[in-house]
Amino acid sequence: QVQLVESGGGLVQPGGSLRLSCAASELTFSSYYMSWFRQAPGKEREFVVGISGSGRNTDYTYSLKDRFTISRDNAKNMVYLQMNNLKPEDTAVYYCAGRRYGASSYVRAYDYWGQGTQVTVSL
């Protein structure tokens, strides 16, 4: 069973940056499509960005494309989310998720989830 562990969340001022990391236990990590989701209080979990197993293809929520960047290092079984120019509306718990076959932005399509890391954007 794949285990995902996120880190890197915290409190940041508006306009600041954070880099989230997700460590995966799976030996065949490069075969997994990996994504970041987020869930704000009182809202449904939403797709942020995903990356193919090779890292060559990415899928972004259009409104976040200019500020967020996903990357992965298959040699280290790691996925990253670089978030720049953060806004208060980016406050949420951020989740790393993985699925075996192909891209998807649907929560139910993912088999594996991390425990989440809190990102709070506030003065």
Coordinates of C-alpha atoms in Angstrom, one line a residue:
Q1 CA 0.0 0.0 0.0
V2 CA 1.3 3.4 -1.0
Q3 CA 1.9 5.8 1.9
L4 CA 2.1 9.6 1.2
V5 CA 3.4 12.1 3.7
E6 CA 3.1 15.8 3.2
S7 CA 5.2 18.5 4.8
G8 CA 6.1 22.2 4.4
G9 CA 2.8 23.8 5.3
G10 CA 2.6 26.7 7.7
L11 CA 1.6 30.3 8.3
V12 CA 2.7 32.8 5.6
Q13 CA 1.9 36.4 4.9
P14 CA 0.0 37.4 1.8
G15 CA 2.4 37.6 -1.1
G16 CA 4.7 35.1 0.5
S17 CA 5.8 31.6 -0.8
L18 CA 5.7 28.1 0.5
R19 CA 7.0 24.8 -0.9
L20 CA 5.1 21.7 0.0
S21 CA 6.6 18.3 -0.3
C22 CA 5.1 14.8 -0.5
A23 CA 7.1 11.7 0.2
A24 CA 5.9 8.4 -1.3
S25 CA 6.7 4.9 -0.1
E26 CA 5.9 3.2 -3.4
L27 CA 8.9 1.6 -5.2
T28 CA 7.1 2.1 -8.6
F29 CA 6.4 5.7 -7.9
S30 CA 7.2 6.8 -11.4
S31 CA 4.1 4.9 -12.6
Y32 CA 1.8 7.0 -10.5
Y33 CA 0.0 10.2 -11.6
M34 CA 0.4 12.5 -8.6
S35 CA -1.7 15.5 -7.7
W36 CA -2.2 18.2 -5.1
F37 CA -5.7 18.9 -3.8
R38 CA -6.8 21.4 -1.2
Q39 CA -9.8 21.8 1.1
A40 CA -10.8 25.1 2.8
P41 CA -13.0 25.1 5.8
G42 CA -16.6 24.5 4.9
K43 CA -15.7 23.7 1.3
E44 CA -15.3 20.6 -0.8
R45 CA -11.9 19.2 -1.6
E46 CA -10.7 20.6 -4.9
F47 CA -8.1 19.8 -7.5
V48 CA -5.1 22.1 -7.6
V49 CA -2.6 20.5 -10.0
G50 CA -1.4 17.1 -11.2
I51 CA 1.7 15.7 -12.8
S52 CA 2.3 12.6 -15.0
G53 CA 4.6 9.8 -13.9
S54 CA 7.4 10.9 -16.1
G55 CA 7.0 14.5 -15.0
R56 CA 6.6 15.7 -18.6
N57 CA 2.9 16.5 -18.4
T58 CA 1.1 18.7 -15.9
D59 CA -2.5 19.8 -15.4
Y60 CA -3.3 22.9 -13.6
T61 CA -6.4 24.5 -12.3
Y62 CA -6.4 27.5 -14.6
S63 CA -6.8 30.2 -11.9
L64 CA -3.7 28.9 -10.1
K65 CA -1.4 28.3 -13.0
D66 CA 0.6 31.5 -12.8
R67 CA 1.3 31.1 -9.1
F68 CA 1.7 27.4 -8.4
T69 CA 4.2 24.9 -9.9
I70 CA 4.2 21.2 -9.4
S71 CA 7.3 19.0 -9.9
R72 CA 8.5 15.6 -9.0
D73 CA 11.8 13.7 -8.4
N74 CA 11.2 10.1 -9.1
A75 CA 14.7 9.1 -7.8
K76 CA 13.6 10.4 -4.4
N77 CA 9.9 9.4 -4.6
M78 CA 9.0 13.1 -4.0
V79 CA 6.4 15.5 -5.4
Y80 CA 6.6 19.2 -4.7
L81 CA 4.2 22.1 -4.9
Q82 CA 5.8 25.6 -5.1
M83 CA 3.3 28.3 -4.2
N84 CA 4.1 31.9 -4.9
N85 CA 2.3 35.2 -4.2
L86 CA 0.0 33.4 -1.8
K87 CA -3.4 34.9 -1.0
P88 CA -5.7 34.6 2.0
E89 CA -8.1 32.5 -0.2
D90 CA -5.3 29.9 -0.6
T91 CA -5.7 29.0 3.0
A92 CA -6.6 25.3 3.2
V93 CA -5.4 21.9 4.0
Y94 CA -3.3 20.7 1.1
Y95 CA -3.3 17.0 0.2
C96 CA -1.0 14.9 -1.9
A97 CA -2.8 12.2 -3.8
G98 CA -1.8 9.4 -6.2
R99 CA -3.4 7.1 -8.8
R100 CA -2.0 4.4 -10.9
Y101 CA -3.5 5.1 -14.4
G102 CA -3.7 8.5 -16.1
A103 CA -4.6 12.0 -15.2
S104 CA -7.7 13.0 -13.3
S105 CA -9.0 16.0 -11.3
Y106 CA -11.7 14.0 -9.5
V107 CA -11.3 13.2 -5.8
R108 CA -12.9 9.8 -6.2
A109 CA -10.4 8.8 -8.9
Y110 CA -7.5 8.7 -6.4
D111 CA -6.5 5.6 -4.5
Y112 CA -3.9 7.1 -2.1
W113 CA -4.0 10.2 0.0
G114 CA -1.7 11.8 2.5
Q115 CA -2.8 13.2 5.8
G116 CA -2.7 16.8 4.6
T117 CA -0.7 19.8 5.6
Q118 CA -2.2 23.1 6.7
V119 CA -1.4 26.3 4.8
T120 CA -2.6 29.5 6.3
V121 CA -2.2 32.8 4.5
S122 CA -2.7 35.7 6.9
L123 CA -1.1 38.9 8.2

